Amino acid sequence: MTERAPVLSVRGLSVRFLMPGGRRVAAVTDARFDVAPGECLALIGESGCGKSVLASALLGLLPGNAQTAGRALLGDLDLLAADERTLARTVRGRLIGLVPQSPAAHLTPVRTVRAHLEETVAHLTGTRGRRAVRAAAEAAAERAAFPPDHLDHHPHELSGGLAQRAATALALVGDAPLLLADEPTTGLDRDLVDRTVDELRRHVDRAEGGGARPDGGRALLMITHDLAAAERIADRVAVMYAGRIVELADAAAFFGTPGPRHPYSRGLLDALPDRAFAPIPGLPPELGALPGGCAFAARCDRATDACAALPPLRGQVACHHPHAVLTKAADRA
């Protein structure tokens, strides 16, 4: 059986911000990963590690002082080389559906949630007729568990959780091959977290099962701090630290046995209340003053003099002293 091409293929993606005085901030460095049809890749890491900057780079939403390098292929389209016209008319909404990190900031304050949804349905799906558009908008709201009695509310009348659900409903409308969800569970209680991530998963799985998109299927890139949500729906996990992806792993192996190989990844899991509940000591380095070697060395109990050199990503982990693989099957993962 021929392996299908990835929905998204990222190679050497780097983002630098030019600051006053000529200072450069290395927000993302040499990110490399694929997201396959029918797959959910969860990108995890502490706040400020570069996850949302990477998402903004894929959508062409970086500020003017940003410089990008590398490639990010969505099919045959290099997102990093695309002009604003292509991004606005072809990519955003149609090829990439975005669940933004700050949903209230992406909603027009003078328009109701219903108006947002109806306009998006008409623009992205070609649905015509007032009744048909209205029905499609209400169906999109139901998918995201947005209550129908709040559809005629304005954004300022919504709680943070309701704004998040409205943004999720909008992202699902366009049937995009790539769904990019940046902290999609913020402000939601546990039951709604599970329902939201399950709906994002279904968006991917419907195409994989021969649904509405026969051209290769859909994929999900989910940026999250919620490791329980990631464990629930992810196929693979990418761990980011100080602007670099330091580990790529099969989700079942990452959250179960043999567990993560990078000491930072282990620290993230050990900090959970249902595990060791032991926080990682210290703080991440400033992205504008990264060390020349391993950025995690100052916080790592496995560090040696070898960590003064930058560890390359080998065998899906960038570490001079990774935790051992227990089985050959785990090593292949």
JSON list of N, CA and C in Angstrom, two decimals, residues 124-159:
[
{"chain": "A", "resi": 124, "resn": "LEU", "atom": "N", "xyz": [-17.64, 30.30, 2.99]},
{"chain": "A", "resi": 124, "resn": "LEU", "atom": "CA", "xyz": [-16.76, 29.16, 2.83]},
{"chain": "A", "resi": 124, "resn": "LEU", "atom": "C", "xyz": [-17.40, 27.94, 2.18]},
{"chain": "A", "resi": 125, "resn": "THR", "atom": "N", "xyz": [-18.71, 27.80, 2.31]},
{"chain": "A", "resi": 125, "resn": "THR", "atom": "CA", "xyz": [-19.35, 26.58, 1.82]},
{"chain": "A", "resi": 125, "resn": "THR", "atom": "C", "xyz": [-20.20, 26.79, 0.58]},
{"chain": "A", "resi": 126, "resn": "GLY", "atom": "N", "xyz": [-20.50, 28.04, 0.25]},
{"chain": "A", "resi": 126, "resn": "GLY", "atom": "CA", "xyz": [-21.34, 28.29, -0.92]},
{"chain": "A", "resi": 126, "resn": "GLY", "atom": "C", "xyz": [-22.81, 28.02, -0.68]},
{"chain": "A", "resi": 127, "resn": "THR", "atom": "N", "xyz": [-23.20, 27.76, 0.57]},
{"chain": "A", "resi": 127, "resn": "THR", "atom": "CA", "xyz": [-24.62, 27.55, 0.88]},
{"chain": "A", "resi": 127, "resn": "THR", "atom": "C", "xyz": [-25.41, 28.81, 0.58]},
{"chain": "A", "resi": 128, "resn": "ARG", "atom": "N", "xyz": [-26.56, 28.64, -0.07]},
{"chain": "A", "resi": 128, "resn": "ARG", "atom": "CA", "xyz": [-27.39, 29.78, -0.44]},
{"chain": "A", "resi": 128, "resn": "ARG", "atom": "C", "xyz": [-28.80, 29.59, 0.11]},
{"chain": "A", "resi": 129, "resn": "GLY", "atom": "N", "xyz": [-29.48, 30.72, 0.29]},
{"chain": "A", "resi": 129, "resn": "GLY", "atom": "CA", "xyz": [-30.82, 30.70, 0.85]},
{"chain": "A", "resi": 129, "resn": "GLY", "atom": "C", "xyz": [-30.79, 30.92, 2.34]},
{"chain": "A", "resi": 130, "resn": "ARG", "atom": "N", "xyz": [-31.66, 31.80, 2.81]},
{"chain": "A", "resi": 130, "resn": "ARG", "atom": "CA", "xyz": [-31.62, 32.20, 4.21]},
{"chain": "A", "resi": 130, "resn": "ARG", "atom": "C", "xyz": [-31.83, 31.02, 5.15]},
{"chain": "A", "resi": 131, "resn": "ARG", "atom": "N", "xyz": [-32.79, 30.16, 4.83]},
{"chain": "A", "resi": 131, "resn": "ARG", "atom": "CA", "xyz": [-33.07, 29.03, 5.72]},
{"chain": "A", "resi": 131, "resn": "ARG", "atom": "C", "xyz": [-31.91, 28.04, 5.74]},
{"chain": "A", "resi": 132, "resn": "ALA", "atom": "N", "xyz": [-31.34, 27.78, 4.58]},
{"chain": "A", "resi": 132, "resn": "ALA", "atom": "CA", "xyz": [-30.23, 26.82, 4.51]},
{"chain": "A", "resi": 132, "resn": "ALA", "atom": "C", "xyz": [-29.02, 27.33, 5.26]},
{"chain": "A", "resi": 133, "resn": "VAL", "atom": "N", "xyz": [-28.70, 28.60, 5.10]},
{"chain": "A", "resi": 133, "resn": "VAL", "atom": "CA", "xyz": [-27.56, 29.19, 5.79]},
{"chain": "A", "resi": 133, "resn": "VAL", "atom": "C", "xyz": [-27.79, 29.17, 7.30]},
{"chain": "A", "resi": 134, "resn": "ARG", "atom": "N", "xyz": [-29.01, 29.50, 7.70]},
{"chain": "A", "resi": 134, "resn": "ARG", "atom": "CA", "xyz": [-29.32, 29.51, 9.13]},
{"chain": "A", "resi": 134, "resn": "ARG", "atom": "C", "xyz": [-29.20, 28.11, 9.72]},
{"chain": "A", "resi": 135, "resn": "ALA", "atom": "N", "xyz": [-29.71, 27.11, 9.00]},
{"chain": "A", "resi": 135, "resn": "ALA", "atom": "CA", "xyz": [-29.64, 25.74, 9.49]},
{"chain": "A", "resi": 135, "resn": "ALA", "atom": "C", "xyz": [-28.20, 25.25, 9.59]},
{"chain": "A", "resi": 136, "resn": "ALA", "atom": "N", "xyz": [-27.38, 25.60, 8.58]},
{"chain": "A", "resi": 136, "resn": "ALA", "atom": "CA", "xyz": [-25.98, 25.18, 8.60]},
{"chain": "A", "resi": 136, "resn": "ALA", "atom": "C", "xyz": [-25.22, 25.86, 9.75]},
{"chain": "A", "resi": 137, "resn": "ALA", "atom": "N", "xyz": [-25.54, 27.12, 10.03]},
{"chain": "A", "resi": 137, "resn": "ALA", "atom": "CA", "xyz": [-24.89, 27.83, 11.13]},
{"chain": "A", "resi": 137, "resn": "ALA", "atom": "C", "xyz": [-25.27, 27.20, 12.47]},
{"chain": "A", "resi": 138, "resn": "GLU", "atom": "N", "xyz": [-26.53, 26.83, 12.63]},
{"chain": "A", "resi": 138, "resn": "GLU", "atom": "CA", "xyz": [-26.97, 26.21, 13.88]},
{"chain": "A", "resi": 138, "resn": "GLU", "atom": "C", "xyz": [-26.36, 24.82, 14.04]},
{"chain": "A", "resi": 139, "resn": "ALA", "atom": "N", "xyz": [-26.19, 24.10, 12.93]},
{"chain": "A", "resi": 139, "resn": "ALA", "atom": "CA", "xyz": [-25.53, 22.79, 13.00]},
{"chain": "A", "resi": 139, "resn": "ALA", "atom": "C", "xyz": [-24.07, 22.92, 13.41]},
{"chain": "A", "resi": 140, "resn": "ALA", "atom": "N", "xyz": [-23.39, 23.95, 12.91]},
{"chain": "A", "resi": 140, "resn": "ALA", "atom": "CA", "xyz": [-22.00, 24.19, 13.29]},
{"chain": "A", "resi": 140, "resn": "ALA", "atom": "C", "xyz": [-21.90, 24.51, 14.78]},
{"chain": "A", "resi": 141, "resn": "ALA", "atom": "N", "xyz": [-22.84, 25.30, 15.28]},
{"chain": "A", "resi": 141, "resn": "ALA", "atom": "CA", "xyz": [-22.85, 25.64, 16.71]},
{"chain": "A", "resi": 141, "resn": "ALA", "atom": "C", "xyz": [-23.06, 24.39, 17.55]},
{"chain": "A", "resi": 142, "resn": "GLU", "atom": "N", "xyz": [-23.95, 23.52, 17.11]},
{"chain": "A", "resi": 142, "resn": "GLU", "atom": "CA", "xyz": [-24.23, 22.30, 17.86]},
{"chain": "A", "resi": 142, "resn": "GLU", "atom": "C", "xyz": [-23.01, 21.39, 17.92]},
{"chain": "A", "resi": 143, "resn": "ARG", "atom": "N", "xyz": [-22.23, 21.32, 16.84]},
{"chain": "A", "resi": 143, "resn": "ARG", "atom": "CA", "xyz": [-21.03, 20.50, 16.83]},
{"chain": "A", "resi": 143, "resn": "ARG", "atom": "C", "xyz": [-20.05, 20.93, 17.91]},
{"chain": "A", "resi": 144, "resn": "ALA", "atom": "N", "xyz": [-19.99, 22.24, 18.17]},
{"chain": "A", "resi": 144, "resn": "ALA", "atom": "CA", "xyz": [-19.06, 22.77, 19.16]},
{"chain": "A", "resi": 144, "resn": "ALA", "atom": "C", "xyz": [-19.69, 22.96, 20.53]},
{"chain": "A", "resi": 145, "resn": "ALA", "atom": "N", "xyz": [-20.89, 22.40, 20.72]},
{"chain": "A", "resi": 145, "resn": "ALA", "atom": "CA", "xyz": [-21.61, 22.49, 21.99]},
{"chain": "A", "resi": 145, "resn": "ALA", "atom": "C", "xyz": [-21.91, 23.93, 22.38]},
{"chain": "A", "resi": 146, "resn": "PHE", "atom": "N", "xyz": [-22.13, 24.78, 21.36]},
{"chain": "A", "resi": 146, "resn": "PHE", "atom": "CA", "xyz": [-22.50, 26.17, 21.66]},
{"chain": "A", "resi": 146, "resn": "PHE", "atom": "C", "xyz": [-24.02, 26.21, 21.84]},
{"chain": "A", "resi": 147, "resn": "PRO", "atom": "N", "xyz": [-24.52, 26.74, 22.97]},
{"chain": "A", "resi": 147, "resn": "PRO", "atom": "CA", "xyz": [-25.96, 26.68, 23.25]},
{"chain": "A", "resi": 147, "resn": "PRO", "atom": "C", "xyz": [-26.76, 27.54, 22.28]},
{"chain": "A", "resi": 148, "resn": "PRO", "atom": "N", "xyz": [-27.85, 27.01, 21.72]},
{"chain": "A", "resi": 148, "resn": "PRO", "atom": "CA", "xyz": [-28.64, 27.77, 20.74]},
{"chain": "A", "resi": 148, "resn": "PRO", "atom": "C", "xyz": [-29.25, 29.04, 21.29]},
{"chain": "A", "resi": 149, "resn": "ASP", "atom": "N", "xyz": [-29.53, 29.08, 22.60]},
{"chain": "A", "resi": 149, "resn": "ASP", "atom": "CA", "xyz": [-30.13, 30.29, 23.15]},
{"chain": "A", "resi": 149, "resn": "ASP", "atom": "C", "xyz": [-29.13, 31.42, 23.35]},
{"chain": "A", "resi": 150, "resn": "HIS", "atom": "N", "xyz": [-27.85, 31.19, 22.98]},
{"chain": "A", "resi": 150, "resn": "HIS", "atom": "CA", "xyz": [-26.85, 32.26, 23.05]},
{"chain": "A", "resi": 150, "resn": "HIS", "atom": "C", "xyz": [-26.39, 32.70, 21.65]},
{"chain": "A", "resi": 151, "resn": "LEU", "atom": "N", "xyz": [-26.99, 32.15, 20.60]},
{"chain": "A", "resi": 151, "resn": "LEU", "atom": "CA", "xyz": [-26.54, 32.49, 19.26]},
{"chain": "A", "resi": 151, "resn": "LEU", "atom": "C", "xyz": [-26.75, 33.95, 18.92]},
{"chain": "A", "resi": 152, "resn": "ASP", "atom": "N", "xyz": [-27.72, 34.58, 19.53]},
{"chain": "A", "resi": 152, "resn": "ASP", "atom": "CA", "xyz": [-27.99, 35.99, 19.22]},
{"chain": "A", "resi": 152, "resn": "ASP", "atom": "C", "xyz": [-27.31, 36.94, 20.22]},
{"chain": "A", "resi": 153, "resn": "HIS", "atom": "N", "xyz": [-26.35, 36.42, 20.96]},
{"chain": "A", "resi": 153, "resn": "HIS", "atom": "CA", "xyz": [-25.55, 37.24, 21.86]},
{"chain": "A", "resi": 153, "resn": "HIS", "atom": "C", "xyz": [-24.34, 37.81, 21.11]},
{"chain": "A", "resi": 154, "resn": "HIS", "atom": "N", "xyz": [-23.86, 38.94, 21.60]},
{"chain": "A", "resi": 154, "resn": "HIS", "atom": "CA", "xyz": [-22.63, 39.54, 21.08]},
{"chain": "A", "resi": 154, "resn": "HIS", "atom": "C", "xyz": [-21.43, 39.01, 21.88]},
{"chain": "A", "resi": 155, "resn": "PRO", "atom": "N", "xyz": [-20.23, 39.14, 21.33]},
{"chain": "A", "resi": 155, "resn": "PRO", "atom": "CA", "xyz": [-19.05, 38.59, 22.01]},
{"chain": "A", "resi": 155, "resn": "PRO", "atom": "C", "xyz": [-18.88, 39.05, 23.45]},
{"chain": "A", "resi": 156, "resn": "HIS", "atom": "N", "xyz": [-19.19, 40.31, 23.75]},
{"chain": "A", "resi": 156, "resn": "HIS", "atom": "CA", "xyz": [-18.97, 40.80, 25.12]},
{"chain": "A", "resi": 156, "resn": "HIS", "atom": "C", "xyz": [-19.95, 40.18, 26.11]},
{"chain": "A", "resi": 157, "resn": "GLU", "atom": "N", "xyz": [-20.99, 39.52, 25.59]},
{"chain": "A", "resi": 157, "resn": "GLU", "atom": "CA", "xyz": [-21.97, 38.87, 26.46]},
{"chain": "A", "resi": 157, "resn": "GLU", "atom": "C", "xyz": [-21.62, 37.40, 26.73]},
{"chain": "A", "resi": 158, "resn": "LEU", "atom": "N", "xyz": [-20.51, 36.95, 26.19]},
{"chain": "A", "resi": 158, "resn": "LEU", "atom": "CA", "xyz": [-20.12, 35.55, 26.33]},
{"chain": "A", "resi": 158, "resn": "LEU", "atom": "C", "xyz": [-19.06, 35.38, 27.40]},
{"chain": "A", "resi": 159, "resn": "SER", "atom": "N", "xyz": [-19.12, 34.26, 28.10]},
{"chain": "A", "resi": 159, "resn": "SER", "atom": "CA", "xyz": [-18.02, 33.88, 28.99]},
{"chain": "A", "resi": 159, "resn": "SER", "atom": "C", "xyz": [-16.84, 33.44, 28.14]}
]
